[in-house]
Amino acid sequence: MKKRLFFFAAAALALAACSNDEVVEVNQGAIDANAISFRPVVSNMTRASDVVADNSTYGLKTLGIKVFANVYAAGTEGANYFPETEFSWNSSSNSYNSANKYYWPADGALNFYAWAASIPAQVTHTATEKSFVVTPAPLSSATSASGQTDLVFANTNNRTKAGTWDPSSPYAAGSNTYGTNGVPLNFSHAESKVAIMIKNTNPNLKFTVGNVAIGNLYGTGTFNYTGGNDTGTSTDVNNTGTLAYTYWSWTGSQNVSYSLTMKTDDGYNILGASASVAKPIVTTDNEMILIPQTFAVQDAYSGTTAHDYSTTPETEGSLFEGSYISAQLKIQNPTNDAYIAGTADKWVTAIWPLPKMTMNPGYKYTFIVDLAGGGYYSDNQDTNSDLDPILEGAEIRFVTVTVDAWGDGGNTLLGNVIKGSTYNFNEAYNAAGTYKIAVSGLTSGSTLAASLSPAGNLSGVKILGTNGSEITTTPTSGVVTIECTLAANGESAAQATGTITLTESAGATSTTTINIVQAAGPSYAP
C-alpha cells in the first residue's frame, strides 16, 4: 500500500501512511490440472470496506472473483476464450474454481482479466469489457465510509497449462505449473483512499467539530483498463501492483462532497489545549474510498471568470469553487467558553483549499487539519474576491504534505500568512521538503521580490502564481506563493534561522518576513 501525508495549518492537511499487508494463499491440496483455477493475491488492503484475500465480509473468499480470458497473440490480443465467469473459493482444492469448468487449451496461451468489488451495487460493468463506472456512496451521519465500494482489478498474460510460477513470486518452488496449482492473480486498488484527521495547536482556542467534508470532487468516474493485451502488466504478481491514473475518466461536474460526522462520545469532538495530536473523525471507519482525480485549485471566491476586481467587485456571498476540506465549527475562549465564532445553536462552516495535487489509484491520502487558524469562510463575506479568514488576523498556515502506504511522494510544507508581518514556522530537526507559503492581502499589480538571508537550511526561493509559474507581479487575487526547499538538520545544535523577506514595489510599500526555525538534530559522535 502506498502512502502520502499532507499537513495544512491554520488548518493542516496531511497524507498519512497505511500498513503494507499482503495475504497469500498457499497450495495445500490437489486440483484438476486440466481445469483453469486461480490463487489471488491482494496487495496492501487492510481496512474499512477494503477487499482482502480472506473469508471476511469483504474477503475474496466470500465475494468471489469474476474472470474472463482472451487468447494470447503476440502483437495483439486474440478472441475471447471464455466469457466473464464467477470463480468461487474451494476450500478442498485451496483455489478458486468455476461451477462450469473451463479447460486449458492444448496449445497456445491465455490472457486473464479479473475484478471484484466490496459493494458491487456502486459499480456498473458489462461482462467481458474492461470498463467500470464507479459511483462512491454519499456519506452522512447515517452512512459510514464502509458503505463505499473498493474496486480491485487483476490482469495476467501469456499463461499456459505447463507454465511455471516465477521463483521470485510469493509461491514456493517445486511442481508449480499453472495447470497443477492454479494461476496467481494479483489484485490492485483501482480507486484512491482518503482519511481526514483533526487537531488543534492553539491552546487559547477551543473547537467543537460537527461534520467534516472533502468537497468539490468528481462523484462518478469510469475505470477503463487499456493495459495488458499481449504483454505483461503492472498487475502481475511480480510487479508493483500500481494501476495507471490515465485509465480513469470522469462524469459530470467537479462539485460533489463527502462528509462524516465527528464522533461526539465523551466529548471526542471537542478540541482544546491538549488536542495537538491529530485524531480521526471517528475512531473506526474513517477512510473514504473515492474516485482518483486532480483537485480543482483556486485562491479566490468564484474565480471561474477573470476580471478586474478593483473596478468590478466580486458578488458578496459567492462560493469557493476549488476543491477543499471543510468542517462545521464552534470556536470558544477556553477560559470562559465565550463564543468567538458560531453559537451554542449554530455552526460556522470553515474551509481549507486543497493544494494542486493528484490522487492516484492505489494510494491512501490522510489529510490532517490543524484548526488553530480557524480556516476560511466558504462564501464571500464582502465584495472582494480574497478568501476571508474566520478568525481575522489569526495565523493560518499549512504544514507538511506527505504520502501514505498506498508509494511515498515526499513532504511538502505549506503555510498561509498575511502581508506586512513577521511569521515564525517552527520545524523539527528532520523536517525536509518543499516549503510553499501562501501570502495574501498583497496589492494587485505590485512588483514583488523575495530574498533569503540568512539561509539556514533553506534554498531556492521563488515567487509563484496560482498556476505554479514563477511571477514578479501580484495577480488580481492578491495572493502569491513563496516556494523554497528545506533540508533536514543533521547537526546536534539548532540550525540557524532561515529568513525569507518578501517586498512589494514602492507604491505598495509592504514587507513580509518569514522565519523558518529548525530544532537541533540528535547528538552524535564526531
PDB file of N, CA, C and O in Angstrom, residues 7-12 198-207 271-278 368-374 395-397 399:
ATOM      1  N   PHE A   7      -0.036  17.988   5.386  1.00  0.00           N
ATOM      2  CA  PHE A   7      -0.406  18.815   6.541  1.00  0.00           C
ATOM      3  C   PHE A   7      -0.832  20.196   6.058  1.00  0.00           C
ATOM      4  O   PHE A   7      -0.131  20.803   5.279  1.00  0.00           O
ATOM      5  N   PHE A   8      -1.966  20.713   6.586  1.00  0.00           N
ATOM      6  CA  PHE A   8      -2.423  22.063   6.314  1.00  0.00           C
ATOM      7  C   PHE A   8      -2.606  22.773   7.640  1.00  0.00           C
ATOM      8  O   PHE A   8      -3.314  22.289   8.500  1.00  0.00           O
ATOM      9  N   ALA A   9      -1.972  23.948   7.825  1.00  0.00           N
ATOM     10  CA  ALA A   9      -2.067  24.610   9.112  1.00  0.00           C
ATOM     11  C   ALA A   9      -2.902  25.861   9.022  1.00  0.00           C
ATOM     12  O   ALA A   9      -3.148  26.371   7.964  1.00  0.00           O
ATOM     13  N   ALA A  10      -3.237  26.390  10.217  1.00  0.00           N
ATOM     14  CA  ALA A  10      -4.347  27.253  10.487  1.00  0.00           C
ATOM     15  C   ALA A  10      -5.504  26.388  10.163  1.00  0.00           C
ATOM     16  O   ALA A  10      -6.568  26.444  10.690  1.00  0.00           O
ATOM     17  N   ALA A  11      -5.170  25.574   9.264  1.00  0.00           N
ATOM     18  CA  ALA A  11      -5.694  24.255   9.084  1.00  0.00           C
ATOM     19  C   ALA A  11      -4.508  23.502   8.583  1.00  0.00           C
ATOM     20  O   ALA A  11      -3.746  24.001   7.819  1.00  0.00           O
ATOM     21  N   ALA A  12      -4.337  22.240   8.976  1.00  0.00           N
ATOM     22  CA  ALA A  12      -3.208  21.498   8.439  1.00  0.00           C
ATOM     23  C   ALA A  12      -3.707  20.230   7.811  1.00  0.00           C
ATOM     24  O   ALA A  12      -4.493  19.537   8.382  1.00  0.00           O
ATOM     25  N   ILE A 198      -8.092  15.532  12.589  1.00  0.00           N
ATOM     26  CA  ILE A 198      -8.266  16.878  13.128  1.00  0.00           C
ATOM     27  C   ILE A 198      -7.336  17.068  14.324  1.00  0.00           C
ATOM     28  O   ILE A 198      -7.161  16.159  15.143  1.00  0.00           O
ATOM     29  N   LYS A 199      -6.747  18.276  14.437  1.00  0.00           N
ATOM     30  CA  LYS A 199      -6.005  18.620  15.648  1.00  0.00           C
ATOM     31  C   LYS A 199      -6.125  20.117  15.903  1.00  0.00           C
ATOM     32  O   LYS A 199      -6.598  20.875  15.054  1.00  0.00           O
ATOM     33  N   ASN A 200      -5.695  20.558  17.085  1.00  0.00           N
ATOM     34  CA  ASN A 200      -5.703  21.973  17.461  1.00  0.00           C
ATOM     35  C   ASN A 200      -4.403  22.291  18.178  1.00  0.00           C
ATOM     36  O   ASN A 200      -4.141  21.759  19.256  1.00  0.00           O
ATOM     37  N   THR A 201      -3.582  23.146  17.582  1.00  0.00           N
ATOM     38  CA  THR A 201      -2.302  23.505  18.198  1.00  0.00           C
ATOM     39  C   THR A 201      -2.341  24.879  18.858  1.00  0.00           C
ATOM     40  O   THR A 201      -1.297  25.403  19.245  1.00  0.00           O
ATOM     41  N   ASN A 202      -3.535  25.465  19.002  1.00  0.00           N
ATOM     42  CA  ASN A 202      -3.668  26.759  19.654  1.00  0.00           C
ATOM     43  C   ASN A 202      -4.315  26.575  21.028  1.00  0.00           C
ATOM     44  O   ASN A 202      -5.526  26.353  21.127  1.00  0.00           O
ATOM     45  N   PRO A 203      -3.562  26.659  22.125  1.00  0.00           N
ATOM     46  CA  PRO A 203      -4.128  26.422  23.463  1.00  0.00           C
ATOM     47  C   PRO A 203      -5.103  27.511  23.897  1.00  0.00           C
ATOM     48  O   PRO A 203      -5.806  27.336  24.904  1.00  0.00           O
ATOM     49  N   ASN A 204      -5.152  28.633  23.150  1.00  0.00           N
ATOM     50  CA  ASN A 204      -6.041  29.734  23.517  1.00  0.00           C
ATOM     51  C   ASN A 204      -7.387  29.672  22.806  1.00  0.00           C
ATOM     52  O   ASN A 204      -8.174  30.619  22.882  1.00  0.00           O
ATOM     53  N   LEU A 205      -7.643  28.580  22.108  1.00  0.00           N
ATOM     54  CA  LEU A 205      -8.920  28.393  21.434  1.00  0.00           C
ATOM     55  C   LEU A 205      -9.455  26.995  21.727  1.00  0.00           C
ATOM     56  O   LEU A 205      -8.690  26.038  21.851  1.00  0.00           O
ATOM     57  N   LYS A 206     -10.775  26.873  21.820  1.00  0.00           N
ATOM     58  CA  LYS A 206     -11.438  25.583  21.964  1.00  0.00           C
ATOM     59  C   LYS A 206     -12.394  25.402  20.796  1.00  0.00           C
ATOM     60  O   LYS A 206     -13.216  26.281  20.515  1.00  0.00           O
ATOM     61  N   PHE A 207     -12.280  24.271  20.111  1.00  0.00           N
ATOM     62  CA  PHE A 207     -13.101  23.996  18.934  1.00  0.00           C
ATOM     63  C   PHE A 207     -14.042  22.833  19.214  1.00  0.00           C
ATOM     64  O   PHE A 207     -13.639  21.801  19.746  1.00  0.00           O
ATOM     65  N   LEU A 271     -12.010  19.965  20.876  1.00  0.00           N
ATOM     66  CA  LEU A 271     -10.552  20.035  20.824  1.00  0.00           C
ATOM     67  C   LEU A 271     -10.085  21.307  21.519  1.00  0.00           C
ATOM     68  O   LEU A 271     -10.275  22.420  21.011  1.00  0.00           O
ATOM     69  N   GLY A 272      -9.499  21.140  22.693  1.00  0.00           N
ATOM     70  CA  GLY A 272      -8.993  22.266  23.468  1.00  0.00           C
ATOM     71  C   GLY A 272      -7.492  22.301  23.491  1.00  0.00           C
ATOM     72  O   GLY A 272      -6.811  21.911  22.533  1.00  0.00           O
ATOM     73  N   ALA A 273      -6.933  22.745  24.614  1.00  0.00           N
ATOM     74  CA  ALA A 273      -5.489  22.980  24.726  1.00  0.00           C
ATOM     75  C   ALA A 273      -4.674  21.707  24.597  1.00  0.00           C
ATOM     76  O   ALA A 273      -3.504  21.754  24.219  1.00  0.00           O
ATOM     77  N   SER A 274      -5.243  20.553  24.904  1.00  0.00           N
ATOM     78  CA  SER A 274      -4.482  19.300  24.885  1.00  0.00           C
ATOM     79  C   SER A 274      -4.720  18.490  23.626  1.00  0.00           C
ATOM     80  O   SER A 274      -4.456  17.292  23.596  1.00  0.00           O
ATOM     81  N   ALA A 275      -5.216  19.127  22.564  1.00  0.00           N
ATOM     82  CA  ALA A 275      -5.605  18.394  21.343  1.00  0.00           C
ATOM     83  C   ALA A 275      -4.618  18.593  20.209  1.00  0.00           C
ATOM     84  O   ALA A 275      -4.997  18.658  19.039  1.00  0.00           O
ATOM     85  N   SER A 276      -3.316  18.692  20.533  1.00  0.00           N
ATOM     86  CA  SER A 276      -2.314  18.928  19.494  1.00  0.00           C
ATOM     87  C   SER A 276      -1.963  17.667  18.717  1.00  0.00           C
ATOM     88  O   SER A 276      -1.287  17.739  17.688  1.00  0.00           O
ATOM     89  N   VAL A 277      -2.389  16.492  19.212  1.00  0.00           N
ATOM     90  CA  VAL A 277      -2.169  15.239  18.492  1.00  0.00           C
ATOM     91  C   VAL A 277      -3.398  14.962  17.626  1.00  0.00           C
ATOM     92  O   VAL A 277      -4.528  14.966  18.117  1.00  0.00           O
ATOM     93  N   ALA A 278      -3.176  14.715  16.339  1.00  0.00           N
ATOM     94  CA  ALA A 278      -4.293  14.546  15.400  1.00  0.00           C
ATOM     95  C   ALA A 278      -5.110  13.311  15.744  1.00  0.00           C
ATOM     96  O   ALA A 278      -4.576  12.278  16.147  1.00  0.00           O
ATOM     97  N   ILE A 368      -4.485  15.927   7.503  1.00  0.00           N
ATOM     98  CA  ILE A 368      -4.524  16.321   8.914  1.00  0.00           C
ATOM     99  C   ILE A 368      -4.792  17.821   8.992  1.00  0.00           C
ATOM    100  O   ILE A 368      -3.971  18.626   8.569  1.00  0.00           O
ATOM    101  N   VAL A 369      -5.947  18.183   9.507  1.00  0.00           N
ATOM    102  CA  VAL A 369      -6.385  19.576   9.556  1.00  0.00           C
ATOM    103  C   VAL A 369      -6.082  20.167  10.924  1.00  0.00           C
ATOM    104  O   VAL A 369      -6.609  19.697  11.936  1.00  0.00           O
ATOM    105  N   ASP A 370      -5.239  21.192  10.957  1.00  0.00           N
ATOM    106  CA  ASP A 370      -4.959  21.930  12.190  1.00  0.00           C
ATOM    107  C   ASP A 370      -5.921  23.108  12.250  1.00  0.00           C
ATOM    108  O   ASP A 370      -5.860  24.016  11.424  1.00  0.00           O
ATOM    109  N   LEU A 371      -6.811  23.094  13.225  1.00  0.00           N
ATOM    110  CA  LEU A 371      -7.851  24.123  13.335  1.00  0.00           C
ATOM    111  C   LEU A 371      -7.327  25.443  13.884  1.00  0.00           C
ATOM    112  O   LEU A 371      -8.090  26.407  13.982  1.00  0.00           O
ATOM    113  N   ALA A 372      -6.043  25.528  14.246  1.00  0.00           N
ATOM    114  CA  ALA A 372      -5.525  26.657  15.022  1.00  0.00           C
ATOM    115  C   ALA A 372      -5.813  28.009  14.394  1.00  0.00           C
ATOM    116  O   ALA A 372      -6.006  28.991  15.097  1.00  0.00           O
ATOM    117  N   GLY A 373      -5.826  28.114  13.068  1.00  0.00           N
ATOM    118  CA  GLY A 373      -6.074  29.402  12.426  1.00  0.00           C
ATOM    119  C   GLY A 373      -7.527  29.695  12.145  1.00  0.00           C
ATOM    120  O   GLY A 373      -7.867  30.781  11.671  1.00  0.00           O
ATOM    121  N   GLY A 374      -8.416  28.707  12.365  1.00  0.00           N
ATOM    122  CA  GLY A 374      -9.845  28.946  12.190  1.00  0.00           C
ATOM    123  C   GLY A 374     -10.380  28.697  10.803  1.00  0.00           C
ATOM    124  O   GLY A 374     -11.580  28.581  10.620  1.00  0.00           O
ATOM    125  N   GLU A 395      -3.217  33.555  12.712  1.00  0.00           N
ATOM    126  CA  GLU A 395      -2.282  32.882  11.815  1.00  0.00           C
ATOM    127  C   GLU A 395      -2.926  31.643  11.218  1.00  0.00           C
ATOM    128  O   GLU A 395      -3.433  30.783  11.920  1.00  0.00           O
ATOM    129  N   ILE A 396      -2.913  31.571   9.900  1.00  0.00           N
ATOM    130  CA  ILE A 396      -3.419  30.396   9.197  1.00  0.00           C
ATOM    131  C   ILE A 396      -2.259  29.825   8.401  1.00  0.00           C
ATOM    132  O   ILE A 396      -1.677  30.502   7.575  1.00  0.00           O
ATOM    133  N   ARG A 397      -1.907  28.577   8.655  1.00  0.00           N
ATOM    134  CA  ARG A 397      -0.777  28.017   7.937  1.00  0.00           C
ATOM    135  C   ARG A 397      -1.034  26.568   7.574  1.00  0.00           C
ATOM    136  O   ARG A 397      -1.845  25.896   8.207  1.00  0.00           O
ATOM    137  N   VAL A 399       0.885  22.991   6.976  1.00  0.00           N
ATOM    138  CA  VAL A 399       2.148  22.345   7.306  1.00  0.00           C
ATOM    139  C   VAL A 399       2.388  21.195   6.327  1.00  0.00           C
ATOM    140  O   VAL A 399       1.968  21.248   5.200  1.00  0.00           O
TER     141      VAL A 399
END
